PDB file of C-alpha atoms in Angstrom:
ATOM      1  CA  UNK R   1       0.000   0.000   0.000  1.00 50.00           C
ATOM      2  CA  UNK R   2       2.837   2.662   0.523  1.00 60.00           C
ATOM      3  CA  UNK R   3       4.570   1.814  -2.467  1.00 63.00           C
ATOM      4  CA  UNK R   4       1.069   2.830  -4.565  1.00 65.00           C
ATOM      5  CA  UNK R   5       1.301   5.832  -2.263  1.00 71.00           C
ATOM      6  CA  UNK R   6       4.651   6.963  -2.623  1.00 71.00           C
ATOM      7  CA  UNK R   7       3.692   6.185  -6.650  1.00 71.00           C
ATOM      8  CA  UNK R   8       0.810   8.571  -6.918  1.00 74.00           C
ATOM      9  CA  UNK R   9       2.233  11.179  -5.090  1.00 75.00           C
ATOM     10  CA  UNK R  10       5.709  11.005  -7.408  1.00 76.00           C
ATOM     11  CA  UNK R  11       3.363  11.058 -10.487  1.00 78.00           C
ATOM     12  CA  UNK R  12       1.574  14.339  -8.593  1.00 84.00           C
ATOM     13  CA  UNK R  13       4.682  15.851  -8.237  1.00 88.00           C
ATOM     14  CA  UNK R  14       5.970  15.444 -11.942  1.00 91.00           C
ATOM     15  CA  UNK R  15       2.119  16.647 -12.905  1.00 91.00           C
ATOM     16  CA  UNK R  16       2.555  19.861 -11.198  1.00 92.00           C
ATOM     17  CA  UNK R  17       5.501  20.538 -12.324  1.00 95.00           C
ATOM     18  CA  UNK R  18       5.115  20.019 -15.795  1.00 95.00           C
ATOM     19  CA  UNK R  19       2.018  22.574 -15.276  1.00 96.00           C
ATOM     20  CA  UNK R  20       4.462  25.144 -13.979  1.00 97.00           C
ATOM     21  CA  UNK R  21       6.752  24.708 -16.716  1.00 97.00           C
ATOM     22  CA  UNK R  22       3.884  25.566 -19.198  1.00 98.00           C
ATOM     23  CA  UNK R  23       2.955  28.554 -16.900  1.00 98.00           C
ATOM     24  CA  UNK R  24       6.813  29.933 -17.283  1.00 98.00           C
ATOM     25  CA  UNK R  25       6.629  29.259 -21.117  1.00 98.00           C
ATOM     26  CA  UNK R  26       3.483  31.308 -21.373  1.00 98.00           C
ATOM     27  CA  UNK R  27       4.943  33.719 -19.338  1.00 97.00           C
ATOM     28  CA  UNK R  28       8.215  33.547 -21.492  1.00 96.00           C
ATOM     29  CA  UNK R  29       6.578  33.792 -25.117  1.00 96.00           C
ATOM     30  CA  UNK R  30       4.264  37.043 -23.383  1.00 97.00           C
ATOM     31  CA  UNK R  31       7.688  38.303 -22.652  1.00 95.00           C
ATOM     32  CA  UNK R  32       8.573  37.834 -26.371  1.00 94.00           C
ATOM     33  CA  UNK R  33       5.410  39.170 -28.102  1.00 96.00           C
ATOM     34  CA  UNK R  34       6.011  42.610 -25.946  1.00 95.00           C
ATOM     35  CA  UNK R  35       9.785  43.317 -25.943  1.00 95.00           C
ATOM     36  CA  UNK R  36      11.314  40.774 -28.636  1.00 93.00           C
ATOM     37  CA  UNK R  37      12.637  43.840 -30.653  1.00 94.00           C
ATOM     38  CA  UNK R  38      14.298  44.943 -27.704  1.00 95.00           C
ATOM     39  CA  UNK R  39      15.182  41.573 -27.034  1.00 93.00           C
ATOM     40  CA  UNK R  40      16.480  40.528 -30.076  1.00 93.00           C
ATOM     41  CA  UNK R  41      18.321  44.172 -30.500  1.00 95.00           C
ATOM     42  CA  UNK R  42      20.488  43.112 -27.076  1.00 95.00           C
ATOM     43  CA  UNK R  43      21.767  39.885 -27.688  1.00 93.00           C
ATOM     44  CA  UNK R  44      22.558  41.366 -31.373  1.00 95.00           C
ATOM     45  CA  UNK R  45      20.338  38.661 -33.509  1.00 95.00           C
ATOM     46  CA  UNK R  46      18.323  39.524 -36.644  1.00 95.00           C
ATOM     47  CA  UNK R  47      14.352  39.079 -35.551  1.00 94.00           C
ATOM     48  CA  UNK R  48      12.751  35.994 -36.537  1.00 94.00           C
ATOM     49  CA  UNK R  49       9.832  36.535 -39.353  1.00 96.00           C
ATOM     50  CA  UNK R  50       7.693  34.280 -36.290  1.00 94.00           C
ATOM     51  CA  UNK R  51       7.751  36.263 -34.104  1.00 94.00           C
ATOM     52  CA  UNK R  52       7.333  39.629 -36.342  1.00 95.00           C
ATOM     53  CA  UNK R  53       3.629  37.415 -37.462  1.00 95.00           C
ATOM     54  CA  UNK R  54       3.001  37.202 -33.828  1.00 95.00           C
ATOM     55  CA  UNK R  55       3.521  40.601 -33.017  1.00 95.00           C
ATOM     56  CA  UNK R  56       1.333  41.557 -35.815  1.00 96.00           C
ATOM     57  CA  UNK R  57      -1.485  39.951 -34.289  1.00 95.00           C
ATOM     58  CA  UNK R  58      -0.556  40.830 -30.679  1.00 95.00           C
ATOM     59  CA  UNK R  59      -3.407  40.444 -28.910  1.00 96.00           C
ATOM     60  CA  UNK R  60      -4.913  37.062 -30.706  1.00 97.00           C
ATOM     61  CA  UNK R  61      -1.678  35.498 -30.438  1.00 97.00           C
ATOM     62  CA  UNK R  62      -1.358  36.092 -26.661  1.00 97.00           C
ATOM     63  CA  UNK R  63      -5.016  35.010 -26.299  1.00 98.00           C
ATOM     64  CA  UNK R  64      -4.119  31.546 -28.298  1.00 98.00           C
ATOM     65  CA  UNK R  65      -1.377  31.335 -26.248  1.00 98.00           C
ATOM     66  CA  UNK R  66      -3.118  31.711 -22.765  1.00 98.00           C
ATOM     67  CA  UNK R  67      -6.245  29.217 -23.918  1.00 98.00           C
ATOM     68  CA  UNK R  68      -3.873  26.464 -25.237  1.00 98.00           C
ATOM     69  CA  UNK R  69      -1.556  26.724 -21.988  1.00 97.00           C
ATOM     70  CA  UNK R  70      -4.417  26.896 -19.694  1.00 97.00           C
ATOM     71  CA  UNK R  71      -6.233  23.620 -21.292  1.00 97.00           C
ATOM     72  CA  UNK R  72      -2.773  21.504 -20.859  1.00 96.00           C
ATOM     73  CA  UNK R  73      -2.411  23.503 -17.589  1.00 96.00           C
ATOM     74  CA  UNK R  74      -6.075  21.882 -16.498  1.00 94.00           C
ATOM     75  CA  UNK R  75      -5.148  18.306 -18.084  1.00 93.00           C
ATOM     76  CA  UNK R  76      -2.235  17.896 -16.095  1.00 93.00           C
ATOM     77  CA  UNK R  77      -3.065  19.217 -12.645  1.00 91.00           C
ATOM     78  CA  UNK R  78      -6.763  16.849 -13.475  1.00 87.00           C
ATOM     79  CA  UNK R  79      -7.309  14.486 -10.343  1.00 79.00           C
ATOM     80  CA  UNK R  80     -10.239  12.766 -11.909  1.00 77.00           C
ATOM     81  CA  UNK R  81     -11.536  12.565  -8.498  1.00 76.00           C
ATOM     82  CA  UNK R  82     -15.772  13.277  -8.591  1.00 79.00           C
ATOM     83  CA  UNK R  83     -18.529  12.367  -6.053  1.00 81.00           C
ATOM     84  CA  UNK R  84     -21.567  13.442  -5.191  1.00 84.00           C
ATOM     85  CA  UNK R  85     -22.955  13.953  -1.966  1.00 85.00           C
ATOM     86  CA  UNK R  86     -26.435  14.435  -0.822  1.00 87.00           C
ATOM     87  CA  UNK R  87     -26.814  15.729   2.661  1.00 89.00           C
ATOM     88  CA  UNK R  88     -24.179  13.347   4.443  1.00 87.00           C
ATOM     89  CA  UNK R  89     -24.433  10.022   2.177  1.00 87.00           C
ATOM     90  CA  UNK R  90     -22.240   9.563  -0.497  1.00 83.00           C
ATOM     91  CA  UNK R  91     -24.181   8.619  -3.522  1.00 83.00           C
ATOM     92  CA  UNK R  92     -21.441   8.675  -6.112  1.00 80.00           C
ATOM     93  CA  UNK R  93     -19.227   6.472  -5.767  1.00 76.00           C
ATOM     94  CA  UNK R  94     -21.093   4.427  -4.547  1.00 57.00           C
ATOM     95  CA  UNK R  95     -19.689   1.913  -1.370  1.00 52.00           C
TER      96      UNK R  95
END
């Protein structure tokens, strides 16, 4: 029985942080919509013709963005755990 526990609770852990890993790469390609001219201007590197398409449609790109990340945000931090309840029996699942 601990082994199983110890499992699910590893498998948690990689879960959430795979959905913090999307977070900072949302966070990182925002970053890059608003300032990759100035970005790409420091480190002295031509900007790519992606990113100028991106920055043409600014705000639908960063809305894409934010709706794709969230939906694989949701999938990975999903318990799958549902029941219902009705005053203090449990109907769903059932015993």
């Amino acid at each position: 029985m601990a082994h199983r526990d110890l499992a699910s609770a590893f498998h948690r852990f990689h879960r959430l942080r795979a959905s913090q890993v999307v977070f900072a790469l949302q966070l990182a390609i925002f970053a890059l919509i608003w300032a990759g001219d100035s970005i790409c201007n420091a480190i002295k590197v031509p900007k790519p013709q992606m990113l100028s398409s991106m920055q043409e449609s600014r705000m639908m790109t960063i809305m894409g963005i934010w709706l794709v990340g969230n939906m694989l945000s949701a999938q990975l931090l999903n318990t799958g755990a549902f029941e219902i309840q009705h005053g203090d029996q449990l109907i769903w699942p059932g015993p």
